[in-house]
PDB file of C-alpha atoms in Angstrom:
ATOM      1  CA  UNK A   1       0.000   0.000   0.000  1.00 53.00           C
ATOM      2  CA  UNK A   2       2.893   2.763   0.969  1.00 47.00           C
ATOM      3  CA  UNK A   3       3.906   2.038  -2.901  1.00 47.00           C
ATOM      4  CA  UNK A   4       0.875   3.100  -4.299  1.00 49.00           C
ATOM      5  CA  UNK A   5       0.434   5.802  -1.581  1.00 47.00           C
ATOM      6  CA  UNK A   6       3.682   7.747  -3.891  1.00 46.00           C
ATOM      7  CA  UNK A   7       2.286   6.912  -6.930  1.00 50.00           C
ATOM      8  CA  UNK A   8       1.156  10.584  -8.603  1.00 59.00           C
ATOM      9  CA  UNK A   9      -0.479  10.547 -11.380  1.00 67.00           C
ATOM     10  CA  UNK A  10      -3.622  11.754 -12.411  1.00 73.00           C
ATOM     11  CA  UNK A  11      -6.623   9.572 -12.531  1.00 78.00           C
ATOM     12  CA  UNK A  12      -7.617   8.294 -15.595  1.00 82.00           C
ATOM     13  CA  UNK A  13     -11.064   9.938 -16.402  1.00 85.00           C
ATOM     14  CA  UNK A  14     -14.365   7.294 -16.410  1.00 89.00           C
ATOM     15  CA  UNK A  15     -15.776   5.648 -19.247  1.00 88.00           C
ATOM     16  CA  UNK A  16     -18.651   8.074 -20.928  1.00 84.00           C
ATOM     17  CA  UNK A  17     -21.957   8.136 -19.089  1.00 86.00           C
ATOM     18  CA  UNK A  18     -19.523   6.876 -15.249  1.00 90.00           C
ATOM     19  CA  UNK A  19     -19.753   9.210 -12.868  1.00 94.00           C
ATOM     20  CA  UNK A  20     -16.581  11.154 -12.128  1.00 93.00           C
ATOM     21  CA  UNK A  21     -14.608  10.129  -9.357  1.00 94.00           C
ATOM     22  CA  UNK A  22     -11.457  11.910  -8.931  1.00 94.00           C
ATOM     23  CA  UNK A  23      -9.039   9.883  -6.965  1.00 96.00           C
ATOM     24  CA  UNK A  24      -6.837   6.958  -7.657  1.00 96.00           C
ATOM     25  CA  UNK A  25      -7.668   4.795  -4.523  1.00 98.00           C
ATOM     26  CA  UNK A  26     -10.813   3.879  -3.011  1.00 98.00           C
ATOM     27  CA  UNK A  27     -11.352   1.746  -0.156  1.00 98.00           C
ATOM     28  CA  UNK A  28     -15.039   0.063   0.188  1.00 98.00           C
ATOM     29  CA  UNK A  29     -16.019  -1.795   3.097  1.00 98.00           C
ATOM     30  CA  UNK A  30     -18.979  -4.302   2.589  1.00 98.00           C
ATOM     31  CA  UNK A  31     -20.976  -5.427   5.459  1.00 98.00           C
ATOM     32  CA  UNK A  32     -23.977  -7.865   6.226  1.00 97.00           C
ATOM     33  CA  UNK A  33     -26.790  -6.708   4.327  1.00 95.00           C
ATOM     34  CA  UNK A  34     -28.025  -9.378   1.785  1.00 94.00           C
ATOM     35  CA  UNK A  35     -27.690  -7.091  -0.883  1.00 95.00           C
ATOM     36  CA  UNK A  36     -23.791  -7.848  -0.316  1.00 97.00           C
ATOM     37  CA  UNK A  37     -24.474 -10.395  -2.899  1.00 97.00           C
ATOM     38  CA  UNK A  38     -24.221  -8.142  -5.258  1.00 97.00           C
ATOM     39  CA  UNK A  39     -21.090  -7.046  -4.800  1.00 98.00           C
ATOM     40  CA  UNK A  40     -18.448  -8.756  -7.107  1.00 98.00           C
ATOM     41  CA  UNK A  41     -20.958  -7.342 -10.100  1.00 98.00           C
ATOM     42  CA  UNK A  42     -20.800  -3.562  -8.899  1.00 98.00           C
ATOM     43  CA  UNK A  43     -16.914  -4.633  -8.389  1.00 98.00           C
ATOM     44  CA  UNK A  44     -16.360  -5.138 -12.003  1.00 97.00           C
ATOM     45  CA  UNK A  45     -18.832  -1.891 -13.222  1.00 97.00           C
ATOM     46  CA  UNK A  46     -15.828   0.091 -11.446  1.00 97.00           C
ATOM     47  CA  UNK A  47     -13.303  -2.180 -12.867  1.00 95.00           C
ATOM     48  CA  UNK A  48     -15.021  -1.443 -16.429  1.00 96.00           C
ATOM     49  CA  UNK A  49     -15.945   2.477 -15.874  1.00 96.00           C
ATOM     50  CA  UNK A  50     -12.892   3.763 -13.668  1.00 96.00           C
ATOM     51  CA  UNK A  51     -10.028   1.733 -15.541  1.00 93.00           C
ATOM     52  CA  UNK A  52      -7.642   3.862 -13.655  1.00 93.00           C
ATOM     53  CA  UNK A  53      -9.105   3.580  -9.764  1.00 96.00           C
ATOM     54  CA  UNK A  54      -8.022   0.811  -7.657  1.00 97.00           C
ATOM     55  CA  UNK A  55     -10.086  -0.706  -5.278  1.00 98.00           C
ATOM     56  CA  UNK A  56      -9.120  -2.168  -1.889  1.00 98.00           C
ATOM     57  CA  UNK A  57     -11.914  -4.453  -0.551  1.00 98.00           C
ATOM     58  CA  UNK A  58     -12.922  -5.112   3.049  1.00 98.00           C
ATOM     59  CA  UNK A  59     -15.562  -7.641   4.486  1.00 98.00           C
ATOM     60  CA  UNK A  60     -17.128  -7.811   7.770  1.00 98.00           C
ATOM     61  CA  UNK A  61     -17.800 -11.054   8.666  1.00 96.00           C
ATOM     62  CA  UNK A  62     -21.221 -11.051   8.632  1.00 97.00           C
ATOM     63  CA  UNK A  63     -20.854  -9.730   4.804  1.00 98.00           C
ATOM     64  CA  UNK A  64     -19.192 -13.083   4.039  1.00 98.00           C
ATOM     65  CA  UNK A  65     -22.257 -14.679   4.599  1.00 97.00           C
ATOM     66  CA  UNK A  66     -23.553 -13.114   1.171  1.00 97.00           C
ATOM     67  CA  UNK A  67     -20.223 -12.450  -0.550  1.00 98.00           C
ATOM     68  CA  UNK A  68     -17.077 -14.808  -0.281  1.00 98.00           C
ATOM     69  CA  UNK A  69     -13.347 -12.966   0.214  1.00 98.00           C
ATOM     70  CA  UNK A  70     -12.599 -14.753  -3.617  1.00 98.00           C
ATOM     71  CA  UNK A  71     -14.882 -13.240  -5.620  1.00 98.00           C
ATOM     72  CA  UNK A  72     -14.274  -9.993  -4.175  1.00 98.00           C
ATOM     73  CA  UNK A  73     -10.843 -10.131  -5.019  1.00 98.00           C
ATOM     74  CA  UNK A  74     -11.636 -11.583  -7.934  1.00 98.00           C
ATOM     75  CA  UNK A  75     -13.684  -8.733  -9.428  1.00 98.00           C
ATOM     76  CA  UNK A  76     -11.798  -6.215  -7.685  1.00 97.00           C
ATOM     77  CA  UNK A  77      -8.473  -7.644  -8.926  1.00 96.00           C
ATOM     78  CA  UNK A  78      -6.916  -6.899  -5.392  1.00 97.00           C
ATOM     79  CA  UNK A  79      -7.042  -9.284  -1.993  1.00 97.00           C
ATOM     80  CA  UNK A  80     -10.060  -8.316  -0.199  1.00 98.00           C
ATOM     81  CA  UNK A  81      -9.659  -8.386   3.106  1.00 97.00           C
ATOM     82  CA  UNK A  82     -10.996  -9.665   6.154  1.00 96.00           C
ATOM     83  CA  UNK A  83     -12.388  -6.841   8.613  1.00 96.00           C
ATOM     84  CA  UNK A  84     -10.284  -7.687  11.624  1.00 94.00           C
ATOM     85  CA  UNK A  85      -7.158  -7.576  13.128  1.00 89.00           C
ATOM     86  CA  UNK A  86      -4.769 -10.121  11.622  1.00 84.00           C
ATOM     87  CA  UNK A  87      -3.602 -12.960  14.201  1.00 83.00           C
ATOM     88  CA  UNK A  88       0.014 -13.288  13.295  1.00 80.00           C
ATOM     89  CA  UNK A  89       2.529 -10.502  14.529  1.00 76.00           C
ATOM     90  CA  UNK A  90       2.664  -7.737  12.156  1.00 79.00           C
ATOM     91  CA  UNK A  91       5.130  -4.662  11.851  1.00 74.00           C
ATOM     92  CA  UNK A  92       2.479  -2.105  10.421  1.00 79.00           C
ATOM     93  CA  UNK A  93      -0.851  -1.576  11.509  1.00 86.00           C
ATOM     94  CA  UNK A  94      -3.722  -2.525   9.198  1.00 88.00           C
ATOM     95  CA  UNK A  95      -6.440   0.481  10.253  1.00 89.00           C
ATOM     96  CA  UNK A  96      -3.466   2.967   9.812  1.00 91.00           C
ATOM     97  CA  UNK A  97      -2.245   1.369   6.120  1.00 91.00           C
ATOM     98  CA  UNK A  98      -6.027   1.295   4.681  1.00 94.00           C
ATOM     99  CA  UNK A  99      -6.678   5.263   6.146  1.00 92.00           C
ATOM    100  CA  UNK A 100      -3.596   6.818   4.667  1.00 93.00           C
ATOM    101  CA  UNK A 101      -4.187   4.846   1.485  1.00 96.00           C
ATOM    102  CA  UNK A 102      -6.995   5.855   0.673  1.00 96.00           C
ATOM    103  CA  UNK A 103      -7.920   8.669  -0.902  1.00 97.00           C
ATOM    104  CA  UNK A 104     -11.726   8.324  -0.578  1.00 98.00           C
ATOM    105  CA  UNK A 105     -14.336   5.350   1.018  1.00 98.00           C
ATOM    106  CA  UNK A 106     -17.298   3.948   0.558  1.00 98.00           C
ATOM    107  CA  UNK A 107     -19.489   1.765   2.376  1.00 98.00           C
ATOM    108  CA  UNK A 108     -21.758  -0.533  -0.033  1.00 98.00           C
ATOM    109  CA  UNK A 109     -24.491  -1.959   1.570  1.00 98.00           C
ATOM    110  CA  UNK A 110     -23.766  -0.572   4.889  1.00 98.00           C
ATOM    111  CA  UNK A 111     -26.605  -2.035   7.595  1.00 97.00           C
ATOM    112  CA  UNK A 112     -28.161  -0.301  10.261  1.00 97.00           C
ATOM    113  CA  UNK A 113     -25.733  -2.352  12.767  1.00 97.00           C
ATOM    114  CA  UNK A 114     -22.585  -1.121  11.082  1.00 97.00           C
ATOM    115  CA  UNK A 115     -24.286   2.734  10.046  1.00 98.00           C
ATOM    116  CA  UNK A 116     -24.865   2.958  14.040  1.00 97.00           C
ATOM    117  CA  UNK A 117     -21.456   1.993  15.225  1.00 97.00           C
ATOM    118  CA  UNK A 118     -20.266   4.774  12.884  1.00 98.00           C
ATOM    119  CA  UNK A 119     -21.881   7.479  14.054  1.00 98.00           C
ATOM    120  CA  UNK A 120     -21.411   6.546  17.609  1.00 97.00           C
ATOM    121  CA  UNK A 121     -17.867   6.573  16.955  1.00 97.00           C
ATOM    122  CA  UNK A 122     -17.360   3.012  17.529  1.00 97.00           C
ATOM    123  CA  UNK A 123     -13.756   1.655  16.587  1.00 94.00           C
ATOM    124  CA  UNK A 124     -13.515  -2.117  16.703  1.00 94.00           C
ATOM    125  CA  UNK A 125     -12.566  -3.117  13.074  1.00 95.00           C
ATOM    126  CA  UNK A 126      -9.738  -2.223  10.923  1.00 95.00           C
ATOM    127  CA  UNK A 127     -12.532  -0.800   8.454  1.00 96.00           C
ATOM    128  CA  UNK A 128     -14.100   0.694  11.195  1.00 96.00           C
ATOM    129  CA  UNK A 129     -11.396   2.757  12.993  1.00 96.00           C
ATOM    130  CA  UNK A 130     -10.394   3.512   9.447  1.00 96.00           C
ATOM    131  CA  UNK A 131     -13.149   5.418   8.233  1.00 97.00           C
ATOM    132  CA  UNK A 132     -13.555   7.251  12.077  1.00 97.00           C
ATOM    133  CA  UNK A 133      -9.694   8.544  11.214  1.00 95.00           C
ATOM    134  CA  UNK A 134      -9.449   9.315   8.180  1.00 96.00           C
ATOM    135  CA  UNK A 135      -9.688  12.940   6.198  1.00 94.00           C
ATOM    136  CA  UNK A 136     -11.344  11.449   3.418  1.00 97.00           C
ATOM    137  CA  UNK A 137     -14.378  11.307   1.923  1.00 98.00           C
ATOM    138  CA  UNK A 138     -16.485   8.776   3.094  1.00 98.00           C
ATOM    139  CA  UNK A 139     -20.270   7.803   1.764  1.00 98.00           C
ATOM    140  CA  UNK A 140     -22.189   4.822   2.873  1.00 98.00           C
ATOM    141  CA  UNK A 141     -25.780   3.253   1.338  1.00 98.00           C
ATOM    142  CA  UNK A 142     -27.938   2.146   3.409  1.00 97.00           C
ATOM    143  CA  UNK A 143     -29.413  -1.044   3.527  1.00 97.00           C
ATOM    144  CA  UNK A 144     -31.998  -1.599   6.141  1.00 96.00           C
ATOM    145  CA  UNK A 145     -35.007  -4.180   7.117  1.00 93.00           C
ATOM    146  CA  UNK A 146     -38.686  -3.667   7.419  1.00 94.00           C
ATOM    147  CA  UNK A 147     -39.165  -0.645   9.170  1.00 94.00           C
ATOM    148  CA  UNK A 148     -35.318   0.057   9.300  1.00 95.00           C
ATOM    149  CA  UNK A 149     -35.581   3.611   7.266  1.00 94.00           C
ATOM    150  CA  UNK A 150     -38.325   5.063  10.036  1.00 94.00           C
ATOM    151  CA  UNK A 151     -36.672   3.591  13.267  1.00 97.00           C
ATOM    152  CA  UNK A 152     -35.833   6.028  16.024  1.00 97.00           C
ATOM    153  CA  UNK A 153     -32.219   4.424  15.701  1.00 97.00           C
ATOM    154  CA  UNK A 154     -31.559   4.963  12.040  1.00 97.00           C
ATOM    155  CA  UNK A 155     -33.090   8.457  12.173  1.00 97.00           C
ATOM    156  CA  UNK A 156     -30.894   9.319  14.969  1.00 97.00           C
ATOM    157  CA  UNK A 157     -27.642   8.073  13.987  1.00 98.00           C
ATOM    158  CA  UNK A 158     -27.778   9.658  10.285  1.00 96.00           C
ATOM    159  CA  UNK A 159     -28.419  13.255  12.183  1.00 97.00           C
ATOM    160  CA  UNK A 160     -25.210  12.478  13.971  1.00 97.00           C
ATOM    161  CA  UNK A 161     -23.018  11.347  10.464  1.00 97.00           C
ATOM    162  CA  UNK A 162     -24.921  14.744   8.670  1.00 95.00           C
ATOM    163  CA  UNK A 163     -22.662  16.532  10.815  1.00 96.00           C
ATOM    164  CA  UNK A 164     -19.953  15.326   9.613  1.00 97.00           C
ATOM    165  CA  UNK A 165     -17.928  17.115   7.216  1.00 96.00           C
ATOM    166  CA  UNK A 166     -16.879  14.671   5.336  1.00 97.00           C
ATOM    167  CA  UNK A 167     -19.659  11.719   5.450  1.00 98.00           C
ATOM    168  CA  UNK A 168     -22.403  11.571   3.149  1.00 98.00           C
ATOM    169  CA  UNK A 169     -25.458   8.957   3.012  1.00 97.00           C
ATOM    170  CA  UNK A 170     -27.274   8.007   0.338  1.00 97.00           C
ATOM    171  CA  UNK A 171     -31.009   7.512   1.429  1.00 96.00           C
ATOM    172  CA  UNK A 172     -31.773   3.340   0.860  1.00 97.00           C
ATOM    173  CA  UNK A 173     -34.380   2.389  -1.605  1.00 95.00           C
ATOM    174  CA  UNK A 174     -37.884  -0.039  -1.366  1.00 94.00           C
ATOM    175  CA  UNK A 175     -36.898  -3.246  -2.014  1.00 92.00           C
ATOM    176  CA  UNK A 176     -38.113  -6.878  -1.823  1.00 89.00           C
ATOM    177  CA  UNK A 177     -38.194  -8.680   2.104  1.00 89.00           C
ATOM    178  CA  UNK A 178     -37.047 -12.124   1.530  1.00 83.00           C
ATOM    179  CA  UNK A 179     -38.790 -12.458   5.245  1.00 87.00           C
ATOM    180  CA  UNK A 180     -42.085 -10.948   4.292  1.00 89.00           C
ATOM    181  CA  UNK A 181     -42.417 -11.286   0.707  1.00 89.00           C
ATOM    182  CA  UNK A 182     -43.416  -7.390   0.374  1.00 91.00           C
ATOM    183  CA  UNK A 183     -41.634  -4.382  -0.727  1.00 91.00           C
ATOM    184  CA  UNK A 184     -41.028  -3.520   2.619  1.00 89.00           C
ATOM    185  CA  UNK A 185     -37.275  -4.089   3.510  1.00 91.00           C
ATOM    186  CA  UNK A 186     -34.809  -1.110   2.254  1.00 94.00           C
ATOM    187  CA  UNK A 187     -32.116  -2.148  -0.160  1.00 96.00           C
ATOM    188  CA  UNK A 188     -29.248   0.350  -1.335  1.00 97.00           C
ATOM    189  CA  UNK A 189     -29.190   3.029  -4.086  1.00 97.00           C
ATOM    190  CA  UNK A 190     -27.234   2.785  -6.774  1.00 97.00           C
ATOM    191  CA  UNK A 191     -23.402   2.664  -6.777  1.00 97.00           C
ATOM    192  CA  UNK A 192     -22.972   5.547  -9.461  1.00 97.00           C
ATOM    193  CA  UNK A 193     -25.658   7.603  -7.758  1.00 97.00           C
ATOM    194  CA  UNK A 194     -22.861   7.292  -4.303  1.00 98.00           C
ATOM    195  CA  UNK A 195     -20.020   8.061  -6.117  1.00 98.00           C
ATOM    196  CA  UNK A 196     -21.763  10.855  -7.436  1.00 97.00           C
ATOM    197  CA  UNK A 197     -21.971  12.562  -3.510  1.00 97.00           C
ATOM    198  CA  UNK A 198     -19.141  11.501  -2.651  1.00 98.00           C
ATOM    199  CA  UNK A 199     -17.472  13.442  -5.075  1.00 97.00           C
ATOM    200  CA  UNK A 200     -19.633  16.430  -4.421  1.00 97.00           C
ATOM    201  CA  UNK A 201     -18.454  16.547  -1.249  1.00 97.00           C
ATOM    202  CA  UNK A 202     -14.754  15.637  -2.091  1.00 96.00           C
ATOM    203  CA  UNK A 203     -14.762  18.437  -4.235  1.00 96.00           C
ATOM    204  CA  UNK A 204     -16.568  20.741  -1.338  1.00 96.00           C
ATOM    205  CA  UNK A 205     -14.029  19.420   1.252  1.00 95.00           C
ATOM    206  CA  UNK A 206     -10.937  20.361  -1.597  1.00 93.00           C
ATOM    207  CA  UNK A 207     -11.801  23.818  -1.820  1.00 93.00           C
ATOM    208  CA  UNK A 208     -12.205  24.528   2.024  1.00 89.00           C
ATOM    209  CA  UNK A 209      -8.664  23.216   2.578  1.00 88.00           C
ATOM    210  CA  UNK A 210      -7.488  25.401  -0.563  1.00 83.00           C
ATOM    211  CA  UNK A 211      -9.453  28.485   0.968  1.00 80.00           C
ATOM    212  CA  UNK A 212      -8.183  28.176   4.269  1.00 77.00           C
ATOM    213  CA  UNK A 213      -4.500  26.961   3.148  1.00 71.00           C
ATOM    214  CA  UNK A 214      -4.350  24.149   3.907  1.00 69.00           C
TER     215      UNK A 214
END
């Protein structure tokens, strides 16, 4: 990763239609929604629309219940990686390498569990004390059950992440229950339509720092 972080150049610009996404390395956490499944296809639209963006996969655990650490990597074309601490004595930290590398984050689905840890300022994952660190941009979809998207809890928590400077949410979407049969459970936006805010704000957070000279 501390290769990469040198590497300068520009990012190559999106295929026609992609939305832009000015950086070079993105870091996207997927957690335990079912919609998780979906993953290693949304993996290769960024593979196929960003040519020039590299993306550095993380699982929680309860996302590998939907989506398997091999076919992340495999349409991501880097080693996903396990959210948690490796076992085995290491020199670097993993929480520290995946916030300095990258340069923006996403979390696709991200569950009312995982969305309420976040905003509480919970730190108990690699992923997770990542994204409370960093300086970066960082977006999450949210994926919620039945009655998920009106809860006192989900209301609450995305009051606390809209003060954030540099979090945005995209607002989940009806979608089928595969508990009740109805279009009652809350499944994530779209990718693109993410990436979109996220570089709204990216490009909102850029021209503070310039203002203030930073």
């Amino acid at each position: 990763m501390r290769e990469d972080t040198a590497r300068e150049a520009a990012p190559e610009a999106p295929a026609p239609g992609a939305p832009l996404l000015d950086v070079r390395r993105l870091l996207l956490i997927g957690t335990g929604s079912a919609s998780a499944v979906d993953l290693p296809s949304w993996l290769g639209w960024l593979r196929a629309t960003h040519p020039g963006l590299e993306t550095q996969v993380v699982l929680t655990r309860s996302a590998e219940r939907f989506v398997t650490l091999q076919a992340a990597t495999a349409a991501a074309g880097r080693v996903a990686l396990r959210d948690s601490w490796p076992d085995d004595p290491t020199v670097s930290v993993r929480h520290v390498e995946l916030a300095e590398w990258a340069e923006a984050l996403v979390v696709y689905p991200a569950t009312l569990a995982f969305t309420a840890r976040f905003a509480q300022g919970h730190a108990d994952s690699p992923g997770l004390l990542a994204a409370q660190c960093t300086g970066a941009p960082v977006g999450l979809a949210a994926a919620l059950p039945p009655g998920g998207a009106d809860s006192h809890a989900y209301r609450m928590h995305i009051e606390a992440l809209r003060a954030r400077p540099n979090v945005v949410v995209l607002p989940p979407v009806p979608g089928l229950s595969q508990t009740t049969g109805r279009m009652d459970s809350w499944a994530p936006g779209l990718l693109p339509d993410l990436l979109t805010r996220l570089e709204r704000r990216r490009t909102a957070l850029a021209a503070r720092d310039h203002g203030s000279g930073r």
